[in-house]
PDB file of N, CA and C in Angstrom:
ATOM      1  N   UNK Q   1      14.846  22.412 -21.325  1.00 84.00           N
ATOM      2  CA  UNK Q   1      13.779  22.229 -20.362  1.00 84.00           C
ATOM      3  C   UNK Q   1      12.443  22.083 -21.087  1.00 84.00           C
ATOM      4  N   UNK Q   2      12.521  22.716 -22.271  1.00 84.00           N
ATOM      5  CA  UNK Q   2      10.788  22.624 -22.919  1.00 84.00           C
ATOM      6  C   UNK Q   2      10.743  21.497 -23.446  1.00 84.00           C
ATOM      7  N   UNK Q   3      12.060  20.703 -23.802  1.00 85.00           N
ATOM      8  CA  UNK Q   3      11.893  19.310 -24.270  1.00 85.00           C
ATOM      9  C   UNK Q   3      11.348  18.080 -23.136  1.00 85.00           C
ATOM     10  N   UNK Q   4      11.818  18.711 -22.087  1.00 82.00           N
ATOM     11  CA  UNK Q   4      11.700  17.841 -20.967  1.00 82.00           C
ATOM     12  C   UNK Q   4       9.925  18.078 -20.625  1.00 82.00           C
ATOM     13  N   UNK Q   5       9.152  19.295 -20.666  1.00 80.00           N
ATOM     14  CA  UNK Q   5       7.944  19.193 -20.389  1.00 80.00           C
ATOM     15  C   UNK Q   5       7.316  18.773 -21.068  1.00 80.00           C
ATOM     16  N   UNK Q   6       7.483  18.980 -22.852  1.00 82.00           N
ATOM     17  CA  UNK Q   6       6.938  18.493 -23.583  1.00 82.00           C
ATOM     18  C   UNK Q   6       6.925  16.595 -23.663  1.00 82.00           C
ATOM     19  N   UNK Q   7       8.570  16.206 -23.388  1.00 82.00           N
ATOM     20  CA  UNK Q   7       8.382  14.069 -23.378  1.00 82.00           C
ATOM     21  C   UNK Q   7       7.310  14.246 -21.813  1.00 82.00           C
ATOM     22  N   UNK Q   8       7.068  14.851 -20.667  1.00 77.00           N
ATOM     23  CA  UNK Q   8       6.536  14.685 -19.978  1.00 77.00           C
ATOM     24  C   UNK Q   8       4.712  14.695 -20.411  1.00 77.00           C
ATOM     25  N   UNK Q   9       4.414  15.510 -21.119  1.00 75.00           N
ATOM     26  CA  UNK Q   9       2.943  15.488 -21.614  1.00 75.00           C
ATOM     27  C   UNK Q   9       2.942  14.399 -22.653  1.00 75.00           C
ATOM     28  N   UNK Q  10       3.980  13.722 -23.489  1.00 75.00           N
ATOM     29  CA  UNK Q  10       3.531  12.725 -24.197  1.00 75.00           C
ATOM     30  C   UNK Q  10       3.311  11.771 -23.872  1.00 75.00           C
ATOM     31  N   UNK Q  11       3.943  10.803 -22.418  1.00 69.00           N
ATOM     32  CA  UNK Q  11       4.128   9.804 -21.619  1.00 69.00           C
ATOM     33  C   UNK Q  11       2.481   9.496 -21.693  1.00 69.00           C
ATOM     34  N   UNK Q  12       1.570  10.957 -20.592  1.00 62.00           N
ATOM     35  CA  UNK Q  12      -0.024  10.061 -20.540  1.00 62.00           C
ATOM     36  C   UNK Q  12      -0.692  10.404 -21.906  1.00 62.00           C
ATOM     37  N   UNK Q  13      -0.132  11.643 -22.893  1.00 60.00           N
ATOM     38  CA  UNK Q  13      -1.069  11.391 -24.126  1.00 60.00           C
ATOM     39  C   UNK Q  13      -0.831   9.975 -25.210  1.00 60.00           C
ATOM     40  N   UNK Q  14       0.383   9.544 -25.009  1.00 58.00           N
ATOM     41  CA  UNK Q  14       0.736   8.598 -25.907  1.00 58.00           C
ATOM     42  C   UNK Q  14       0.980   7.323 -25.244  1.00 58.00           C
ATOM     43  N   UNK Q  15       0.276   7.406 -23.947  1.00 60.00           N
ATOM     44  CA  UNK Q  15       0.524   5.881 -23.640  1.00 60.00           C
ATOM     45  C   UNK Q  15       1.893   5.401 -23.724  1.00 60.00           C
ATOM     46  N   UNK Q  16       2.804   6.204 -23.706  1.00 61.00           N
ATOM     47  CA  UNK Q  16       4.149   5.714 -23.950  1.00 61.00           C
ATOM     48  C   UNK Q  16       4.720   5.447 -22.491  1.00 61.00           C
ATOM     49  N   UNK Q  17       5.745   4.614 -22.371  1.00 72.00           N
ATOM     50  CA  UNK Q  17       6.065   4.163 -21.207  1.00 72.00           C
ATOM     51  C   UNK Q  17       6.894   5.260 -20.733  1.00 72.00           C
ATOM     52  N   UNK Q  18       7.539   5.189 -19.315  1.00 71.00           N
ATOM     53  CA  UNK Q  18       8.685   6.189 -19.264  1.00 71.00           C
ATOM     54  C   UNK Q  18      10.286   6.221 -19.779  1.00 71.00           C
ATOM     55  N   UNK Q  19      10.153   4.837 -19.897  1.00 74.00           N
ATOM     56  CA  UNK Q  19      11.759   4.343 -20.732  1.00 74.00           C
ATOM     57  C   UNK Q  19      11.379   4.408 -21.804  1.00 74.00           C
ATOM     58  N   UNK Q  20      10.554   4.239 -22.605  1.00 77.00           N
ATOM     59  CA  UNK Q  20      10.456   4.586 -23.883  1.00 77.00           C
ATOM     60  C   UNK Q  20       9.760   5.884 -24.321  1.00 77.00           C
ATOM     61  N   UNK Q  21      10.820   6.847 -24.484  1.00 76.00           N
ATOM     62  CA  UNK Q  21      10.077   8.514 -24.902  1.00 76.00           C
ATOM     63  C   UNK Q  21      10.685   7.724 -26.419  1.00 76.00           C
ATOM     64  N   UNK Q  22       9.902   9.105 -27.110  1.00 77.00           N
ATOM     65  CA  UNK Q  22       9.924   8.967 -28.854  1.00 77.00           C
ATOM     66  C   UNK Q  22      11.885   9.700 -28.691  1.00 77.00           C
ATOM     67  N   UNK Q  23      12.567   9.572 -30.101  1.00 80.00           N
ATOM     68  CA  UNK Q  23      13.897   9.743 -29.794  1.00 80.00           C
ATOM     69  C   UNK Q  23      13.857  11.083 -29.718  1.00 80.00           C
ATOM     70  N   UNK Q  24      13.295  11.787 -30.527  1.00 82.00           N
ATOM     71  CA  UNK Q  24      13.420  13.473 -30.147  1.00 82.00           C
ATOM     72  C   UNK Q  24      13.134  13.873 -28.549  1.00 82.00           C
ATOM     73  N   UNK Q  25      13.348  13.108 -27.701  1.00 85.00           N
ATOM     74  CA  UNK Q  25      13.534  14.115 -26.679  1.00 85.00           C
ATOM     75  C   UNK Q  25      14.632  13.314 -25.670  1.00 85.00           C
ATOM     76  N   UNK Q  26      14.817  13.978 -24.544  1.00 87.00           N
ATOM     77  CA  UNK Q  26      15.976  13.624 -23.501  1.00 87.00           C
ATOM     78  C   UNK Q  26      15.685  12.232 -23.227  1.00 87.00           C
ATOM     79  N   UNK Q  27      16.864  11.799 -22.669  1.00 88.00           N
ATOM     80  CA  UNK Q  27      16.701  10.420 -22.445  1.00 88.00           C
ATOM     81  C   UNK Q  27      15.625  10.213 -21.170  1.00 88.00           C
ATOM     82  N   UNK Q  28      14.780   9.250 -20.859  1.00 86.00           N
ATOM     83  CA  UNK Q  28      14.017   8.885 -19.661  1.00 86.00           C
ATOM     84  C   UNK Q  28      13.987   9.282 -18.650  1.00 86.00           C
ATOM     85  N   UNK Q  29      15.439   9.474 -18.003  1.00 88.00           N
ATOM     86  CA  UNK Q  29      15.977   9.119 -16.940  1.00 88.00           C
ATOM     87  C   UNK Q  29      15.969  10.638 -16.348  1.00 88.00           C
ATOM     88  N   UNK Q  30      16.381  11.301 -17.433  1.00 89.00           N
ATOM     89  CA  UNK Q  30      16.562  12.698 -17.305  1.00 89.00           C
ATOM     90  C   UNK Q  30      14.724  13.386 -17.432  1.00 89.00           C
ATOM     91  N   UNK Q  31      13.985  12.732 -17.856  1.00 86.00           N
ATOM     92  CA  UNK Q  31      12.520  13.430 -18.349  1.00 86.00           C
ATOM     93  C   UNK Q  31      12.058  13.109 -16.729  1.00 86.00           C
ATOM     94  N   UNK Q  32      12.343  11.984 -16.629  1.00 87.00           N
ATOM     95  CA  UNK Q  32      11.899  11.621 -15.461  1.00 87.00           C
ATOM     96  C   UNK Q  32      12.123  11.815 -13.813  1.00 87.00           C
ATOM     97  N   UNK Q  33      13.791  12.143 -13.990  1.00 92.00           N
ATOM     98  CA  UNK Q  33      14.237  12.754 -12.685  1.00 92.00           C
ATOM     99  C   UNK Q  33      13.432  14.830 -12.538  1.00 92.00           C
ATOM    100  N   UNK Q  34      13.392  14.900 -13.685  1.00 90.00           N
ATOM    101  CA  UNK Q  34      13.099  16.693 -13.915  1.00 90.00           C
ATOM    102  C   UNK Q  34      11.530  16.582 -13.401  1.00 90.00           C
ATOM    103  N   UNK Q  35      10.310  15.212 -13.759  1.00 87.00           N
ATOM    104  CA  UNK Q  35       9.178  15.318 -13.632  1.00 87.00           C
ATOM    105  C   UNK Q  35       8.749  14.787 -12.140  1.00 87.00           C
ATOM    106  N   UNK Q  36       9.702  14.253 -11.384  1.00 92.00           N
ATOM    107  CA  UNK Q  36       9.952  14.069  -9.684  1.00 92.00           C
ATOM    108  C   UNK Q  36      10.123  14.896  -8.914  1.00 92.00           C
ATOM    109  N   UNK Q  37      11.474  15.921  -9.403  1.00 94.00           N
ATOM    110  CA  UNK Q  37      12.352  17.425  -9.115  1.00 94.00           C
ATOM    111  C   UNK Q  37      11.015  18.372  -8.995  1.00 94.00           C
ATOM    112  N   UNK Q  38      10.336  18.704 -10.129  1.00 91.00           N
ATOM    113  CA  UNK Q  38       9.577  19.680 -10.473  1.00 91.00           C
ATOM    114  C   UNK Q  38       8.368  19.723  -9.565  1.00 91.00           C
ATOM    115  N   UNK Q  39       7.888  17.885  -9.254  1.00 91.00           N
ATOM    116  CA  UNK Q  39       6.631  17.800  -8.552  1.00 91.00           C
ATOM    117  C   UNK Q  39       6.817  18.022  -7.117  1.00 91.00           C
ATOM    118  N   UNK Q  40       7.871  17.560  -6.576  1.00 96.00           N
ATOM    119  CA  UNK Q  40       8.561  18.415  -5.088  1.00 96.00           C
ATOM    120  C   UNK Q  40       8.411  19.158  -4.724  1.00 96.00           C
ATOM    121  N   UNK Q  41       9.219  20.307  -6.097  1.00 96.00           N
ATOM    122  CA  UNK Q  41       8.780  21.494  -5.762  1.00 96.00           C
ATOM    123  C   UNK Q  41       7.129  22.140  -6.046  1.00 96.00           C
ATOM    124  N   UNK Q  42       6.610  21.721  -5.608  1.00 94.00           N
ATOM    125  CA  UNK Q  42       4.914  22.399  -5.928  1.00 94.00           C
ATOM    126  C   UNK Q  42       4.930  22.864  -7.664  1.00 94.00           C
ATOM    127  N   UNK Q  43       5.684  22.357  -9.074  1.00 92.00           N
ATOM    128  CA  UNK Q  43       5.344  23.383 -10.379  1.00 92.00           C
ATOM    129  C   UNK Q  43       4.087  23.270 -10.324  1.00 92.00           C
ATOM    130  N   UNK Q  44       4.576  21.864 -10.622  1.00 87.00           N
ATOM    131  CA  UNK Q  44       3.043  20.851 -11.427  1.00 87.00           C
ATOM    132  C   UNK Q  44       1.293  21.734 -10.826  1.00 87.00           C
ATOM    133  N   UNK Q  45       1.431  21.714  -9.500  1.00 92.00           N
ATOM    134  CA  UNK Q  45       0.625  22.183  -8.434  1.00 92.00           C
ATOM    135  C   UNK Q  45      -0.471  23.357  -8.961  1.00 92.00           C
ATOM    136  N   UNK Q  46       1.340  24.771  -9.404  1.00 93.00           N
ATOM    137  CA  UNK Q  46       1.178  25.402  -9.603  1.00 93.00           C
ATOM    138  C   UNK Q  46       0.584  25.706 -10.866  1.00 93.00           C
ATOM    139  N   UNK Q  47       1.267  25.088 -11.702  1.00 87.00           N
ATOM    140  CA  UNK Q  47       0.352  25.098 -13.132  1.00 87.00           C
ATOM    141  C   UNK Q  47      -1.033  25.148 -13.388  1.00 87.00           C
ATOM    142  N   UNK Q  48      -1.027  23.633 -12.772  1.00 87.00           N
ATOM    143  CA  UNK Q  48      -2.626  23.711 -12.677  1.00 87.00           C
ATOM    144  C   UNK Q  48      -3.594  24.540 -11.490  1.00 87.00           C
ATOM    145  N   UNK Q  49      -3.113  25.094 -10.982  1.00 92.00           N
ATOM    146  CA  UNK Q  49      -3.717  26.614 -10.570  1.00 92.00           C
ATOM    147  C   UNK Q  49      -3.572  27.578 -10.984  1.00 92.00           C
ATOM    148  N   UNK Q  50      -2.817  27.802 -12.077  1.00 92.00           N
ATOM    149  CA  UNK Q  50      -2.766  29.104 -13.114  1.00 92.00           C
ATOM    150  C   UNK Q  50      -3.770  28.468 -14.151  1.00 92.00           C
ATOM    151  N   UNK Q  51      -3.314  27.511 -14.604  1.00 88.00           N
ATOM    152  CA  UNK Q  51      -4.557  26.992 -15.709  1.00 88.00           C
ATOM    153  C   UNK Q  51      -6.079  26.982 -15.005  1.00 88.00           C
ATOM    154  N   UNK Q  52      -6.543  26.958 -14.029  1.00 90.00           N
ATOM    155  CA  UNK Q  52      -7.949  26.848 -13.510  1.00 90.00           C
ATOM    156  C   UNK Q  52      -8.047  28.174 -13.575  1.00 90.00           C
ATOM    157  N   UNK Q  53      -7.368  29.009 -12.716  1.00 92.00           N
ATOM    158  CA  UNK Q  53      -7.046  30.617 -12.654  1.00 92.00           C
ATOM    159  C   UNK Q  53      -7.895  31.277 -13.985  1.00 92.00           C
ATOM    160  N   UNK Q  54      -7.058  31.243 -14.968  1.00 91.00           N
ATOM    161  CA  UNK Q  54      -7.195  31.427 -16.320  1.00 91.00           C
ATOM    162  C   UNK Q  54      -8.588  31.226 -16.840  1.00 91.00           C
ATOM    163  N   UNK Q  55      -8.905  30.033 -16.606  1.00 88.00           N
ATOM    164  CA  UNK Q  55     -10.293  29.498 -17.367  1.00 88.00           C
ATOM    165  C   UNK Q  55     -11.722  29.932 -16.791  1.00 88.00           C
ATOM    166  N   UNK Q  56     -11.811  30.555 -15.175  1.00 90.00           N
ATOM    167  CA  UNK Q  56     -12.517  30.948 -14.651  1.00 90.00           C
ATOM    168  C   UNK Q  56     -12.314  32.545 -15.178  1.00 90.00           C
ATOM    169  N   UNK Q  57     -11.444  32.998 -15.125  1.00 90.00           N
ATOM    170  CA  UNK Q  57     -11.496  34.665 -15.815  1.00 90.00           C
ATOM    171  C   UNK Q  57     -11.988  34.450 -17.239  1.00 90.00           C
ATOM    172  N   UNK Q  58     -11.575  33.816 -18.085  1.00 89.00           N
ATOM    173  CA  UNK Q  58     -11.965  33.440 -19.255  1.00 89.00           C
ATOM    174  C   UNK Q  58     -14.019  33.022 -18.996  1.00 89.00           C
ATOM    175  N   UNK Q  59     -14.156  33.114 -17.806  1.00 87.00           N
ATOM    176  CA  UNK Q  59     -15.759  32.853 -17.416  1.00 87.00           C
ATOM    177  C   UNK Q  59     -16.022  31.285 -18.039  1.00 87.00           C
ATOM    178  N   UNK Q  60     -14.871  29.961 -18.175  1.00 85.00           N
ATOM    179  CA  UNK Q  60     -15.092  28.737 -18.172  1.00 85.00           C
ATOM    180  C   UNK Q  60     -15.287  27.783 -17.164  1.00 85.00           C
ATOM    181  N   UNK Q  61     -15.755  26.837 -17.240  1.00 82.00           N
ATOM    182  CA  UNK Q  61     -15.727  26.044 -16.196  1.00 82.00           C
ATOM    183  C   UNK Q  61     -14.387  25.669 -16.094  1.00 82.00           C
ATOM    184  N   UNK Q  62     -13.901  25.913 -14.643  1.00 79.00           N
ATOM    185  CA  UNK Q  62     -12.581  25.454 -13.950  1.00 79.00           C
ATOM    186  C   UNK Q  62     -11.776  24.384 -14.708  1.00 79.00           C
ATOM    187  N   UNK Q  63     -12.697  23.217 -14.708  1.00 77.00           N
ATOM    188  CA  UNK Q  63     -12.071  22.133 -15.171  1.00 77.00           C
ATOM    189  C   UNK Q  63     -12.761  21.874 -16.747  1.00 77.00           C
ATOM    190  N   UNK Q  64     -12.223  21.503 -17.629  1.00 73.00           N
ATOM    191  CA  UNK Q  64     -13.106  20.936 -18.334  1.00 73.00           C
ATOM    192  C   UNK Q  64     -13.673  19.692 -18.311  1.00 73.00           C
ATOM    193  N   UNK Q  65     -15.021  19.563 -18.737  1.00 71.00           N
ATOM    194  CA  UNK Q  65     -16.097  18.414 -18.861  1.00 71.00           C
ATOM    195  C   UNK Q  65     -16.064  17.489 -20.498  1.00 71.00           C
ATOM    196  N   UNK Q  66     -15.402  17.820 -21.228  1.00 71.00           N
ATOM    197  CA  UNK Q  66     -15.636  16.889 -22.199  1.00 71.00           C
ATOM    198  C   UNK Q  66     -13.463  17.040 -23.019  1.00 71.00           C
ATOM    199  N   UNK Q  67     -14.084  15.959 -23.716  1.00 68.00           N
ATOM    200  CA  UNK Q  67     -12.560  16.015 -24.792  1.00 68.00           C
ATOM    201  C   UNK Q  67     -12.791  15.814 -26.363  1.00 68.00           C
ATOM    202  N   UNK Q  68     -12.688  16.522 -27.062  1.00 66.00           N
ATOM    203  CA  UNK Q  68     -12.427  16.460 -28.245  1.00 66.00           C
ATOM    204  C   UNK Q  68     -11.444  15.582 -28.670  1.00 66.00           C
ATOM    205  N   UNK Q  69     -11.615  14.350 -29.696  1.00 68.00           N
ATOM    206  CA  UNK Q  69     -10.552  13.698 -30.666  1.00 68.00           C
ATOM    207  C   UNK Q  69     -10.963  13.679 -32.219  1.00 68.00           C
ATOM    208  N   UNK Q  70     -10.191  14.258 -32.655  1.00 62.00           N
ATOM    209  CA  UNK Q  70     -10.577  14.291 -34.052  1.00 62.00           C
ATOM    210  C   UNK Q  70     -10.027  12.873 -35.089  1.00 62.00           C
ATOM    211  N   UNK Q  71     -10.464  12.871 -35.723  1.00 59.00           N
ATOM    212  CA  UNK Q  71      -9.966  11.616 -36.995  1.00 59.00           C
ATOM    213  C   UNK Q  71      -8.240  11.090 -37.079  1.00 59.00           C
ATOM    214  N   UNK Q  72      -7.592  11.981 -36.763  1.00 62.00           N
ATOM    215  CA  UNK Q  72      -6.348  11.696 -36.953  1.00 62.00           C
ATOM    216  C   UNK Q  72      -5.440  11.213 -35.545  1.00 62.00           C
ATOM    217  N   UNK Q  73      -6.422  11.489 -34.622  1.00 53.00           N
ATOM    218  CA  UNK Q  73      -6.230  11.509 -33.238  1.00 53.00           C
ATOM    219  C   UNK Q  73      -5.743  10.131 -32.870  1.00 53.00           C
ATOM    220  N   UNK Q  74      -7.417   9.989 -33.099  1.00 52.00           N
ATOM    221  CA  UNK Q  74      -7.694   8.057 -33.071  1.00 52.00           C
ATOM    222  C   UNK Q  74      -6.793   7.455 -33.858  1.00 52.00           C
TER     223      UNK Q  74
END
């Protein structure tokens, strides 16, 4: 399952399509039925209301306002 969240965060960081994950992780089909499954059920939802949760106790702004890319990024 952590493989499956993890090809799911590379898809919008890497511009990668959904049929094409890098080979280290589950096939597409499977990243992709789990990231449909999951959003159904409210995770996704939930996540990001534990992550806002978090960042306001942490006394941050809710969301963040900027992004860091470093040299190797680009």
């Amino acid at each position: 399952m952590r493989e499956v969240v993890n090809a799911r965060d590379d898809v919008p960081r890497g511009g990668v399509a959904w049929r094409q994950p890098s080979r280290c992780f589950p096939p597409w089909r499977t990243i992709y039925g789990w990231f449909i499954r999951l959003g159904d059920a409210g995770t996704w939802e939930s996540i990001h209301r534990l992550v806002t949760l978090d960042r306001e106790r942490a006394e941050r702004e809710a969301s963040p306002s900027a992004v860091i890319i470093d040299g190797q990024s680009v």
